[in-house]
Coordinates of C-alpha atoms in Angstrom, one line a residue:
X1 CA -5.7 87.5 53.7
X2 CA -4.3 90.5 56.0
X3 CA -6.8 92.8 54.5
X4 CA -10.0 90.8 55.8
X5 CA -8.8 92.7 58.7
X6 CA -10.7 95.4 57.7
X7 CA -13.3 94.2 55.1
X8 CA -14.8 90.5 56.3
X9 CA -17.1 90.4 58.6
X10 CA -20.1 92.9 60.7
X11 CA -17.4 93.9 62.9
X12 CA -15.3 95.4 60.1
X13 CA -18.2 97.6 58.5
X14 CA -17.2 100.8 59.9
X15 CA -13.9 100.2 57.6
X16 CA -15.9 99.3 54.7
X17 CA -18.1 102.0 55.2
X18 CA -14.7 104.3 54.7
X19 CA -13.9 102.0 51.3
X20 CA -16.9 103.0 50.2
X21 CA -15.9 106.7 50.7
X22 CA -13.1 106.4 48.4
X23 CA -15.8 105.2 45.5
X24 CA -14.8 101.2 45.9
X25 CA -17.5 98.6 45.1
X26 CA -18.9 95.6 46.7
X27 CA -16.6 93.4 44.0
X28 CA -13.3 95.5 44.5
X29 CA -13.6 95.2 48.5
X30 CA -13.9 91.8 47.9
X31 CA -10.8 91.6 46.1
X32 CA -7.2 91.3 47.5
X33 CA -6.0 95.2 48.6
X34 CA -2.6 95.7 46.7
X35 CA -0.6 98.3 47.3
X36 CA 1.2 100.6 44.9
X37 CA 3.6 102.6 46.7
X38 CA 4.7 105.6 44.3
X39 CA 7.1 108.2 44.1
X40 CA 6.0 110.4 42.2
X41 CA 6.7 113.7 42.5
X42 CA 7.6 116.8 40.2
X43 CA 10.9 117.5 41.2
X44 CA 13.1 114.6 40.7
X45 CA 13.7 114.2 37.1
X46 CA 13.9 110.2 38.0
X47 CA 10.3 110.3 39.3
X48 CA 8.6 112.5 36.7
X49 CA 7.2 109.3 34.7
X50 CA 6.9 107.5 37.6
X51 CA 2.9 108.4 37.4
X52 CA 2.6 106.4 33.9
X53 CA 4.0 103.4 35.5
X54 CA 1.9 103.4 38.8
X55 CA -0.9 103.2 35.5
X56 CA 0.5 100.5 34.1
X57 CA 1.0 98.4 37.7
X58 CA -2.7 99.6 38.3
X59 CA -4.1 97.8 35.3
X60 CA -1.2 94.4 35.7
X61 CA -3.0 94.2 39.3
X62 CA -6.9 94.7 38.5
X63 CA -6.3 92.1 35.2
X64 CA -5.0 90.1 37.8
X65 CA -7.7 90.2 39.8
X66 CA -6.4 92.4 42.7
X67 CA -7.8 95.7 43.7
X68 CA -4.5 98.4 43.4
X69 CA -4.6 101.3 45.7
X70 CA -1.7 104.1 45.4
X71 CA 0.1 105.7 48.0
X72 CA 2.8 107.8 48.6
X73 CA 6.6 107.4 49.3
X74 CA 9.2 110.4 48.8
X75 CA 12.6 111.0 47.2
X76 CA 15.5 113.2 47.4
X77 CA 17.3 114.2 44.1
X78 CA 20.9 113.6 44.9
X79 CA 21.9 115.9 41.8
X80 CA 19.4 118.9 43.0
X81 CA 20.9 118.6 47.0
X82 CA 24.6 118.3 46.0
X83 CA 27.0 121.0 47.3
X84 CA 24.2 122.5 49.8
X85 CA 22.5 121.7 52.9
X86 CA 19.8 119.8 51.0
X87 CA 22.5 117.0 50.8
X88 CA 22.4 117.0 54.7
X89 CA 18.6 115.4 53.6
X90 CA 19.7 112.2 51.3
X91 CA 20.9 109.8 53.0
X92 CA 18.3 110.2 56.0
X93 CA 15.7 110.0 53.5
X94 CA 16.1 106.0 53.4
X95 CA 15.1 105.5 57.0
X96 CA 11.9 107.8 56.9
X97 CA 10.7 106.2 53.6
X98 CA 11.0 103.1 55.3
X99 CA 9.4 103.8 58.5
X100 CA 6.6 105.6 56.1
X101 CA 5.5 102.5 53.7
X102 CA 5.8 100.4 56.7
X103 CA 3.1 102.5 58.9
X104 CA 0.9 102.9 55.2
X105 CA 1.2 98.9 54.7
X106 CA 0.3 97.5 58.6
X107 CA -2.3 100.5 59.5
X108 CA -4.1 99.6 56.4
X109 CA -4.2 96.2 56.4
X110 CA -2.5 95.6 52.6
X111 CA -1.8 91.5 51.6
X112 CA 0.8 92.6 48.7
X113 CA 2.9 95.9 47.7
X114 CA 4.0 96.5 44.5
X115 CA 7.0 99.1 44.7
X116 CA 7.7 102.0 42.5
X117 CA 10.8 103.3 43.2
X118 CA 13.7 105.0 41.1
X119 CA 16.6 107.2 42.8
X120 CA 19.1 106.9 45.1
X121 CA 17.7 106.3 48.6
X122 CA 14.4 105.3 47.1
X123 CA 15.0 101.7 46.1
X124 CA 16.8 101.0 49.1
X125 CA 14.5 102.3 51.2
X126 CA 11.4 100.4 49.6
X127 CA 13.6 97.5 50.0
X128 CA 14.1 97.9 53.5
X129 CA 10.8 98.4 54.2
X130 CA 9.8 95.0 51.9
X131 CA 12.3 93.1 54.1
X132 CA 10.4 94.9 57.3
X133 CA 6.8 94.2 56.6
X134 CA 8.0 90.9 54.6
X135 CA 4.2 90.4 53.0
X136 CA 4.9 89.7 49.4
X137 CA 6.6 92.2 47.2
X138 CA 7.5 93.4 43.9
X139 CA 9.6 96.2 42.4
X140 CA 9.5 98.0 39.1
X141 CA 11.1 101.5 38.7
X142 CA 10.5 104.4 36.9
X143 CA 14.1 103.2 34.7
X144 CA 17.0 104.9 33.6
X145 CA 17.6 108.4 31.9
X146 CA 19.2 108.5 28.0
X147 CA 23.0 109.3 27.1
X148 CA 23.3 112.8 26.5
X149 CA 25.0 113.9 23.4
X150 CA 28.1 116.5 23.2
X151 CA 29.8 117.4 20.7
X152 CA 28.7 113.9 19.3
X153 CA 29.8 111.5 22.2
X154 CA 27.8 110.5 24.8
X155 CA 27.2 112.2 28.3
X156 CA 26.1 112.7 31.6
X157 CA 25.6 114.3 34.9
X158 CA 29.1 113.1 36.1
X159 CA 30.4 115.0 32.9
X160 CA 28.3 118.0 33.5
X161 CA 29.7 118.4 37.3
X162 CA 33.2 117.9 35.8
X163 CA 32.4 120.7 33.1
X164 CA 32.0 123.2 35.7
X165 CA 35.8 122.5 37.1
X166 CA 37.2 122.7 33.5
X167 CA 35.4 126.0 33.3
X168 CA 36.6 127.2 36.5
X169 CA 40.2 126.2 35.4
X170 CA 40.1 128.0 32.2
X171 CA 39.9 124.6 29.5
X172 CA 36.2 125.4 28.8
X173 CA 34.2 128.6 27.7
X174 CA 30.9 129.8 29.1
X175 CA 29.2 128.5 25.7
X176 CA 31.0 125.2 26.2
X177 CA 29.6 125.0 29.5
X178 CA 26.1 126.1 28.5
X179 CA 25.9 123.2 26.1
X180 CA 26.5 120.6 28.8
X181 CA 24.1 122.4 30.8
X182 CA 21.4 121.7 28.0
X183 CA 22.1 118.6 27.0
X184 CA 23.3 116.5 29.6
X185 CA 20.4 115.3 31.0
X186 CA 18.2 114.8 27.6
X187 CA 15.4 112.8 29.4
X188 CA 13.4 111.7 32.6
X189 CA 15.0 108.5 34.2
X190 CA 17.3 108.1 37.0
X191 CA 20.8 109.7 35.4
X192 CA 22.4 107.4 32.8
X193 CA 25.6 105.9 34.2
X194 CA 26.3 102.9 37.0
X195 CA 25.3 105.8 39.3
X196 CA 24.0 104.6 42.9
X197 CA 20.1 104.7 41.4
X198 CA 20.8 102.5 38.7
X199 CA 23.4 100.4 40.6
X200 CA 20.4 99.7 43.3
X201 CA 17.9 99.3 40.3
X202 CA 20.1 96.7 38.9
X203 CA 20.7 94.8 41.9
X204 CA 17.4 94.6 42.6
X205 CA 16.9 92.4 39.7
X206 CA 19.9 90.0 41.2
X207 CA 18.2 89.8 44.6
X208 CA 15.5 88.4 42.7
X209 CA 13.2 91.1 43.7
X210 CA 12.3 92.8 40.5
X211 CA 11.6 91.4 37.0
X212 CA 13.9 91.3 34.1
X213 CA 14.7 94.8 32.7
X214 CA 13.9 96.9 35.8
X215 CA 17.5 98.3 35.9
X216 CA 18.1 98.5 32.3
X217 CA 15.1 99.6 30.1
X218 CA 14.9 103.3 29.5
X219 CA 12.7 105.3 31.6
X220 CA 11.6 106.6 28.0
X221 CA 10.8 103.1 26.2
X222 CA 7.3 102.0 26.4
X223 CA 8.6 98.9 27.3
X224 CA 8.8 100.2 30.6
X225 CA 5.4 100.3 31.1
X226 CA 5.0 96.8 29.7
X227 CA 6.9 96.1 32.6
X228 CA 5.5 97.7 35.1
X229 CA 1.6 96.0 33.6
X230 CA 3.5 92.3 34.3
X231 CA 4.7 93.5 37.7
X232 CA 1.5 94.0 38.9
X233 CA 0.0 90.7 37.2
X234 CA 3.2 89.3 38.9
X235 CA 2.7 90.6 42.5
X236 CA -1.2 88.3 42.1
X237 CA 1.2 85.4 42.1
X238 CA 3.5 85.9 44.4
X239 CA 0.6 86.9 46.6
X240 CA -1.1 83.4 45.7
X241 CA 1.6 81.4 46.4
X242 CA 2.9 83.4 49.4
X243 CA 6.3 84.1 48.3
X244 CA 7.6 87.0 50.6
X245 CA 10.6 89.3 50.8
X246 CA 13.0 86.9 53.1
X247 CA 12.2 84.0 51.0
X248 CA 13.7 85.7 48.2
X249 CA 16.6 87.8 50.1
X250 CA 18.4 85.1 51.8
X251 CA 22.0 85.1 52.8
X252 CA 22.9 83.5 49.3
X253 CA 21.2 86.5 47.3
X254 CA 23.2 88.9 48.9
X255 CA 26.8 87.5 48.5
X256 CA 25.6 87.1 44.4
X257 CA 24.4 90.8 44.9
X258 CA 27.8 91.4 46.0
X259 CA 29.3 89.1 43.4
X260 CA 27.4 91.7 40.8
X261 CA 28.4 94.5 42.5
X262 CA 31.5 93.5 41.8
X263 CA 31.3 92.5 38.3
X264 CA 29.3 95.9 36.9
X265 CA 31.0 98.4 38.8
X266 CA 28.9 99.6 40.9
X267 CA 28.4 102.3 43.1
X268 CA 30.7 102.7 46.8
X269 CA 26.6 103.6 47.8
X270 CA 25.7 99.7 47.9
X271 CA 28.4 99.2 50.4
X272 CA 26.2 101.2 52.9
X273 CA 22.8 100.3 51.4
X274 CA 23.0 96.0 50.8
X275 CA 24.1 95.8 54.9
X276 CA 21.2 98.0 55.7
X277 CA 18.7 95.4 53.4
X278 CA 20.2 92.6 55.1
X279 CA 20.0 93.8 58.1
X280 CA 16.1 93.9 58.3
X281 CA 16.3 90.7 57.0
X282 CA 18.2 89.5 59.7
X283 CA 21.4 88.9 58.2
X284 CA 25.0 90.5 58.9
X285 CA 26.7 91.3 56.0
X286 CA 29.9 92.3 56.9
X287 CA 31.5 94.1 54.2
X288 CA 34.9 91.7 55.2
X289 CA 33.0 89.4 52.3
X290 CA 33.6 92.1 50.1
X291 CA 36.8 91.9 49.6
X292 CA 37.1 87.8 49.5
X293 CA 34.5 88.4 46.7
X294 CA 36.4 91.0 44.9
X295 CA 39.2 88.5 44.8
X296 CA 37.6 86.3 42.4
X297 CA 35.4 88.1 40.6
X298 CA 36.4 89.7 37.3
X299 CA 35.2 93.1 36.4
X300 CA 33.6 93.1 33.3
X301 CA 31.5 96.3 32.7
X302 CA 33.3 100.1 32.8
X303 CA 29.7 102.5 32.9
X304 CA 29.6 106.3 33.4
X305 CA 32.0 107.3 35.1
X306 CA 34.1 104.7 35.1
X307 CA 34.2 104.5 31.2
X308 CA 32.3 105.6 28.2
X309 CA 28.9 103.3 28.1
X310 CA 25.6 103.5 29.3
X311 CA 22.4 101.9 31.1
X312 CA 21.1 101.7 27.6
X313 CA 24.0 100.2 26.0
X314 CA 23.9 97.5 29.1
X315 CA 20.1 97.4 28.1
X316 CA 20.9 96.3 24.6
X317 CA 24.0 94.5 25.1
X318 CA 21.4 92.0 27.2
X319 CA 20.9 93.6 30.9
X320 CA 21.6 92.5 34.1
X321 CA 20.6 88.6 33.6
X322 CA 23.5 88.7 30.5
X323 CA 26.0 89.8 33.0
X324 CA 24.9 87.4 35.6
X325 CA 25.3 84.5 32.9
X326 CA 28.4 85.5 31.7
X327 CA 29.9 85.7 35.8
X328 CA 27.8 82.3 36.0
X329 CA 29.9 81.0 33.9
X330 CA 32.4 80.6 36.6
X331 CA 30.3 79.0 39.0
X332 CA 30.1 82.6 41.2
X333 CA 26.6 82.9 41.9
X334 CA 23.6 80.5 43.6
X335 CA 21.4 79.8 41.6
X336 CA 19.3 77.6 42.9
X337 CA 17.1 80.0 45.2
X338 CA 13.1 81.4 44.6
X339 CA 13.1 84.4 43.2
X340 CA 9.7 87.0 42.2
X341 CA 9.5 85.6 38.9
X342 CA 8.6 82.7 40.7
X343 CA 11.5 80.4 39.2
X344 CA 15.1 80.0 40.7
X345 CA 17.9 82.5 39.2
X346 CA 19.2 79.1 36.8
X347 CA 16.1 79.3 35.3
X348 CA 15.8 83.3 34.9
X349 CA 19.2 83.5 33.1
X350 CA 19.4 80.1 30.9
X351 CA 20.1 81.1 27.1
X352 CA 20.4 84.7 27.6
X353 CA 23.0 86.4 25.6
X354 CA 26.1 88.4 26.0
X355 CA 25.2 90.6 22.8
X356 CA 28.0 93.4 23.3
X357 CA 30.6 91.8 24.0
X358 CA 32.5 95.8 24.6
X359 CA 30.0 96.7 26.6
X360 CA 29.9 93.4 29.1
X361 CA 33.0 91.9 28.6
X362 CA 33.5 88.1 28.8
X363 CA 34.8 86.3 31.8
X364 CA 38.0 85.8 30.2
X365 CA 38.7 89.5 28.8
X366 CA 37.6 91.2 31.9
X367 CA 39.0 94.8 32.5
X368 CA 40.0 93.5 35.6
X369 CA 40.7 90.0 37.4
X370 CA 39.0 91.4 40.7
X371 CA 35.8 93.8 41.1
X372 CA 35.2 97.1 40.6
X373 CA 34.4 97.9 44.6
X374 CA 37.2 97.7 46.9
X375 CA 37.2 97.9 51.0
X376 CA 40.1 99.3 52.5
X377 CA 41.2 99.6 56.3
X378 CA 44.5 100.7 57.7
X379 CA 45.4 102.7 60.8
X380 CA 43.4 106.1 59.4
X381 CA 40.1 103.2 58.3
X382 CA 40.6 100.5 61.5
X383 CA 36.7 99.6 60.8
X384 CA 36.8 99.7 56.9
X385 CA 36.1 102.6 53.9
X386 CA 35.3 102.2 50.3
X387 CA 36.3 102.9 47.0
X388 CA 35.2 102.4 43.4
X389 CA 38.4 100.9 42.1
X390 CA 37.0 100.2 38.6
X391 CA 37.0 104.2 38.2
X392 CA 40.5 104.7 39.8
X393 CA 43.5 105.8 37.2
X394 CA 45.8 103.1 37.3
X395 CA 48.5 105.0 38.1
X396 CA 46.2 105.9 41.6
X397 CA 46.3 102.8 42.5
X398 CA 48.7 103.4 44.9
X399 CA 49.7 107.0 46.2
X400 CA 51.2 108.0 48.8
X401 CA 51.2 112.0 49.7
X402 CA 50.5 114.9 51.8
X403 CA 47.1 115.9 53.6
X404 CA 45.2 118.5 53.2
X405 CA 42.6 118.5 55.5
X406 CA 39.3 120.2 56.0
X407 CA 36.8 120.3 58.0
X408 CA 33.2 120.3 56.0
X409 CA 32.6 120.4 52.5
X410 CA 32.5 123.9 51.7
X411 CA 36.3 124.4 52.7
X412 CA 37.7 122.2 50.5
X413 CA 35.8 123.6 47.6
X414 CA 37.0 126.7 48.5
X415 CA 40.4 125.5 48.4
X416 CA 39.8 123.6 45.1
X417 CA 38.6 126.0 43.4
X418 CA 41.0 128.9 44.9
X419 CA 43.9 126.4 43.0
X420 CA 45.0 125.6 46.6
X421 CA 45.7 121.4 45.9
X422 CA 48.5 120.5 44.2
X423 CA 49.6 117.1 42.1
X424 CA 50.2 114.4 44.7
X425 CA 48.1 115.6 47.4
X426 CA 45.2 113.6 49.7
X427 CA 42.6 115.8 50.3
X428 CA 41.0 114.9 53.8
X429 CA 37.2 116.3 53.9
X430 CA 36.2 114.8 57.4
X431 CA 33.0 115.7 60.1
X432 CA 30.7 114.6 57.3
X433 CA 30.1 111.0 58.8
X434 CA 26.6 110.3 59.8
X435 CA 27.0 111.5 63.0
X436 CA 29.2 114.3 62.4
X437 CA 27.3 115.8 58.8
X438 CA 24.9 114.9 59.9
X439 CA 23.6 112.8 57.4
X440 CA 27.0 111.4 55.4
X441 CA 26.9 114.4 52.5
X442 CA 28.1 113.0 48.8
X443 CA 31.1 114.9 47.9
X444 CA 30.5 114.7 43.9
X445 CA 31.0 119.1 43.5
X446 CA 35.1 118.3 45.3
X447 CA 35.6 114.9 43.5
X448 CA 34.5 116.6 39.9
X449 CA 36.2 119.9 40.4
X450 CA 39.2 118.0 40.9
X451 CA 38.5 115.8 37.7
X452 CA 37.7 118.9 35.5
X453 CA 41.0 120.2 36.4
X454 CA 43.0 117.8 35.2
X455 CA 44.2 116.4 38.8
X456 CA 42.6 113.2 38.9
X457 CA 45.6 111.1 38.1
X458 CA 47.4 113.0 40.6
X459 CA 44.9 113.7 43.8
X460 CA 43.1 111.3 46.1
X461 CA 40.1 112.4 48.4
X462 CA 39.3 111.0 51.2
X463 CA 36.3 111.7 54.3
X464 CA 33.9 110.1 56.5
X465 CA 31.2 111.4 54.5
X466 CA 29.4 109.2 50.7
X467 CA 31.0 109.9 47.1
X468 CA 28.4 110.2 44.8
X469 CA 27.9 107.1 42.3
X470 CA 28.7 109.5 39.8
X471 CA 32.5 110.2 40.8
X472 CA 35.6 109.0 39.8
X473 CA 39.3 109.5 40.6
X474 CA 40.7 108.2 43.9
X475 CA 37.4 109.2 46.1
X476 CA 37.7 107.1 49.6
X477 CA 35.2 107.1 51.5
X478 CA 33.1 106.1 54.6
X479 CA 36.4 106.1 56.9
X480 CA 35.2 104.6 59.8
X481 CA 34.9 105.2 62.9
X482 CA 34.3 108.5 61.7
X483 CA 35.8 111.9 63.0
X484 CA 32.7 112.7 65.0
X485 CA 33.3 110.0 67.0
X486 CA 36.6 110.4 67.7
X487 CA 37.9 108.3 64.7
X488 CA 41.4 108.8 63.3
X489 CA 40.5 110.7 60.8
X490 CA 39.6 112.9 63.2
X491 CA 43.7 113.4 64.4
X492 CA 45.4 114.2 60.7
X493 CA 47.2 117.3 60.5
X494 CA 48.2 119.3 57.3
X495 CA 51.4 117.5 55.8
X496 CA 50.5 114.2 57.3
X497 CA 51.3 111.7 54.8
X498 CA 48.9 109.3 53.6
X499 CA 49.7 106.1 51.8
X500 CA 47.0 104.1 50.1
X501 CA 47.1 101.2 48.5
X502 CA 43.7 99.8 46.6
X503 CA 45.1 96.9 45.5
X504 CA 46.4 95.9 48.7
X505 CA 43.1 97.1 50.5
X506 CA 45.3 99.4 52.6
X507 CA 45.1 103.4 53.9
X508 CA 47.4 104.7 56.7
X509 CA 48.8 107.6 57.6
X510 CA 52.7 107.4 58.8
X511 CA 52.4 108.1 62.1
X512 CA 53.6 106.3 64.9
X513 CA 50.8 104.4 67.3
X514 CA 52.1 106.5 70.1
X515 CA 51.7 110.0 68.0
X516 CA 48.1 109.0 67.0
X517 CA 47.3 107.9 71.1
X518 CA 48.7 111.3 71.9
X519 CA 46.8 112.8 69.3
X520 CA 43.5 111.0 70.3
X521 CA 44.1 111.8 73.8
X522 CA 44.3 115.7 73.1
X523 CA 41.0 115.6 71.1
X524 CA 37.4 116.7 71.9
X525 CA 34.1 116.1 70.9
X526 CA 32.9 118.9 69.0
X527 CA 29.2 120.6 69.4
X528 CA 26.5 119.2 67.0
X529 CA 26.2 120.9 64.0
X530 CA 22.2 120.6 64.3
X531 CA 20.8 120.0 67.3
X532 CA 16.6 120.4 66.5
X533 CA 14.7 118.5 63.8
X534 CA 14.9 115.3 62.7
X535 CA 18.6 115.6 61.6
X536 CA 19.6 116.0 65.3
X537 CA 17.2 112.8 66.4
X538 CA 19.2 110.9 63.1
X539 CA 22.6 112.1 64.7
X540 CA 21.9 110.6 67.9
X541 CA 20.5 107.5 66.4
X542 CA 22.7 106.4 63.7
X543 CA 25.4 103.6 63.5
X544 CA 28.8 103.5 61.5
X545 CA 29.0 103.8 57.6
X546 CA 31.0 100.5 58.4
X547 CA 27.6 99.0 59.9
X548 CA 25.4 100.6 56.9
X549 CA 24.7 103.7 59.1
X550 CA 21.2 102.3 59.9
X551 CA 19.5 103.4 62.8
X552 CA 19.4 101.3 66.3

């Protein structure tokens, strides 16, 4: 066991003198040290509960016959940081939760972590670290927030940022506003669509790294902490037959993470965080996959944002393991590999039912023939960008218009919301890369006010910062290289014209190579928007969104 690294032995009874401190017995010293790495904290509405399941993983472990010990990790509430500075603090968030769990886990000598996870740079984060310390490893979040209910159909946060633009554009009152405000967000849980929590939530069950139900059940359900009592029994096992992290992440897992990605819809988030899991497992994934994945894979779920059901409808329809039988059904995934159930994916998913056929649709009545994720490159993307394509009007598909460019966030909201973008244009928010934010800001306030005006069939976005897993509409982004750097995005000018084409995987702007050398050879480096704190140190340590912005 790591841990007899501090509690076997005469050599080790200063350390065991310092258990004893924190009230541990002879008999729990003895026992194998699990850790319970929670996020609790009281400002995230996602991590709120998370207390009652660190309980329930508590008492799974010591029935188990492990000794659980709890300690910290943080979290970042995308919805609270959006349209501020805070969001400056999301993305970053991933790398020190990581670096965090992995000094808690080595200084103290732990054999097993259980993780307890929930929002959006959370789960990756945790995962990352998993694949880091590679000890064996579990995951069970704190689950998924309820539908809201207006007006008597269901809701969300996407709807509630899009409530504010039809209220700035006249189509809603103050009242009608209010009521979004109030009912939106009816419960704790990470928010209730195929939003980048839940998308990472949800994968994490295809990796093979969480039990069944960890994307799906409600946070709400007591079910959920049923769950969270068999992943800590579970983690005993693991631990006892020394399954770890890159056992179960292996190349294979990823592409049918991919493969799933594809098929629910997920967020454009997972094209930044899968890369940066693989990565500490030693694998490249180059997003070039994604699209020869896309190409085969049918689309077969449309959740918040991209249509009008929920985690809990995917909960009761069957979950993730009803989708991944229903794709299996086509011979897309591997499913022959370990996973922390301790049986192989074949085994997790036999004889489990489609139940909704409207809410996960059958292989052959997909809403598409190809995924819901699409990677585009052109002459203004030469390294790649992403969009959600199962939340693109069809009639976006293609578009071809002027740009409108700006040069942080806060401009083109200004310009938004002063009625300043017109049907057909390509709004260009750029210096929002992960260099040049810093951090890689979510643009959810732009893409929504744009939505809640009525000009998402007739506007496309596009920047070098993150949409949020809660937009919809043409959002493109992660343009690499990004304008920071001296990308292309970096040389579009006002009236440019922009022609995108999803379903070709294509973005370019009509210019000339010779224009766009010229261009590039005028530009200049511009001064760091931050330059003390750990922003600055991320600035001057991050790679490409192309590369999964992770830190070298």
């Amino acid at each position: 066991m790591r841990s007899d690294a501090i509690r076997t032995g005469a050599q080790c009874a200063p350390q065991r003198s310092l258990l004893h401190a924190l009230g541990m017995t002879d008999e729990e010293i003895k026992k194998p040290m699990i850790g319970i790495v929670s996020s609790y904290n009281e400002i995230v509405p996602g991590h709120m509960n998370i207390d009652k399941i660190v309980e329930g993983v508590k008492k799974g472990v010591a029935l188990a016959g492990g000794n659980p010990i709890v300690f910290p990790a943080i979290a970042v509430c995308d919805g609270i940081a959006m349209g501020h500075q805070g969001m400056k603090y999301s993305l970053v968030t991933r790398d020190l939760i990581a670096d965090s769990t992995e000094a808690m886990a080595i200084a103290h000598a732990f054999d097993a972590l259980v993780m307890v996870p929930n929002c959006d740079k959370n789960v990756p984060g945790l995962l990352m670290a998993a694949a880091r310390l590679n000890i064996p490893c579990i995951f069970v979040s704190g689950g998924p927030m309820l539908a809201g209910r207006v007006k008597g159909a269901k809701t969300s946060l996407s709807s509630m940022f899009e409530a504010v633009g039809s209220y700035n554009s006249g189509k809603i009152t103050a009242e009608e506003l209010n009521e979004y405000e109030n009912k939106a967000c009816p419960s704790c849980g990470s928010c209730s669509g195929m939003y980048t929590a839940n998308s990472m939530n949800c994968l994490t069950e295809v990796l093979g790294m969480a039990l069944r139900g960890n994307g799906t059940v409600p946070a709400v359900y007591s079910e959920r902490i049923q769950l969270a009592k068999r992943a800590g029994m579970k983690i005993m096992e693991l631990l006892e037959k020394d399954i770890k992290p890159r056992d179960i992440m292996t190349e294979a897992a990823f592409r049918n993470a991919l493969t799933m990605d594809m098929a629910l819809g997920c967020s454009t988030n997972s094209m930044l965080h899968l890369p940066a899991i693989a990565h500490e497992c030693g694998i490249e994934l180059n997003l070039d996959i994604a699209n020869e994945i896309s190409s085969h894979t049918p689309n077969l779920c449309h959740l918040a944002p991209a249509g009008r059901t929920y985690i809990e409808d995917l909960n009761e329809a069957g979950g993730i393991y009803a989708v991944m039988n229903e794709i299996n059904k086509l011979g897309l995934l591997t499913t022959d590999i370990i996973t922390c159930t301790g049986k192989t994916i074949a085994e997790n998913i036999e004889g489990v039912v489609n139940k909704d056929p409207e809410v996960i649709r059958p292989v052959d009545n997909p809403y598409s023939s190809t995924g819901g994720i699409a990677v585009l490159r052109g002459n203004l993307a030469p390294d790649s960008c992403v969009v959600k394509r199962s939340a693109v009007a069809p009639e976006m598909l293609k578009h071809s218009g002027p740009a409108k460019v700006f040069e942080c966030e806060e401009d083109a909201m200004a310009a938004i919301n002063g009625g300043k973008i017109e049907a057909g244009d390509v709004v260009v928010i750029r210096y929002e890369g992960p260099k040049g934010g810093p951090g890689m800001r979510e643009m959810l306030n732009p893409t929504s006010a744009i939505m809640g005006m009525g000009l998402g069939s007739t506007v496309a976005l596009i920047t070098d910062g993150r949409f949020s897993g809660a937009t919809r509409g043409a959002s493109i982004g992660h343009v690499s290289p990004e304008a920071a750097v001296g990308g292309p995005i970096a040389l579009i000018q006002d009236g440019d014209i922009i022609e995108i084409d999803i379903n070709a995987n294509t973005i370019n702007v009509k210019l000339s190579d010779e224009e766009l050398a010229e261009r590039k050879a005028k530009w200049q480096p511009r001064e760091p928007k931050i330059t003390t704190g750990y922003l600055a140190r991320y600035a001057k340590l991050v790679s490409s969104g192309a590369q999964g912005a992770v830190l070298s």
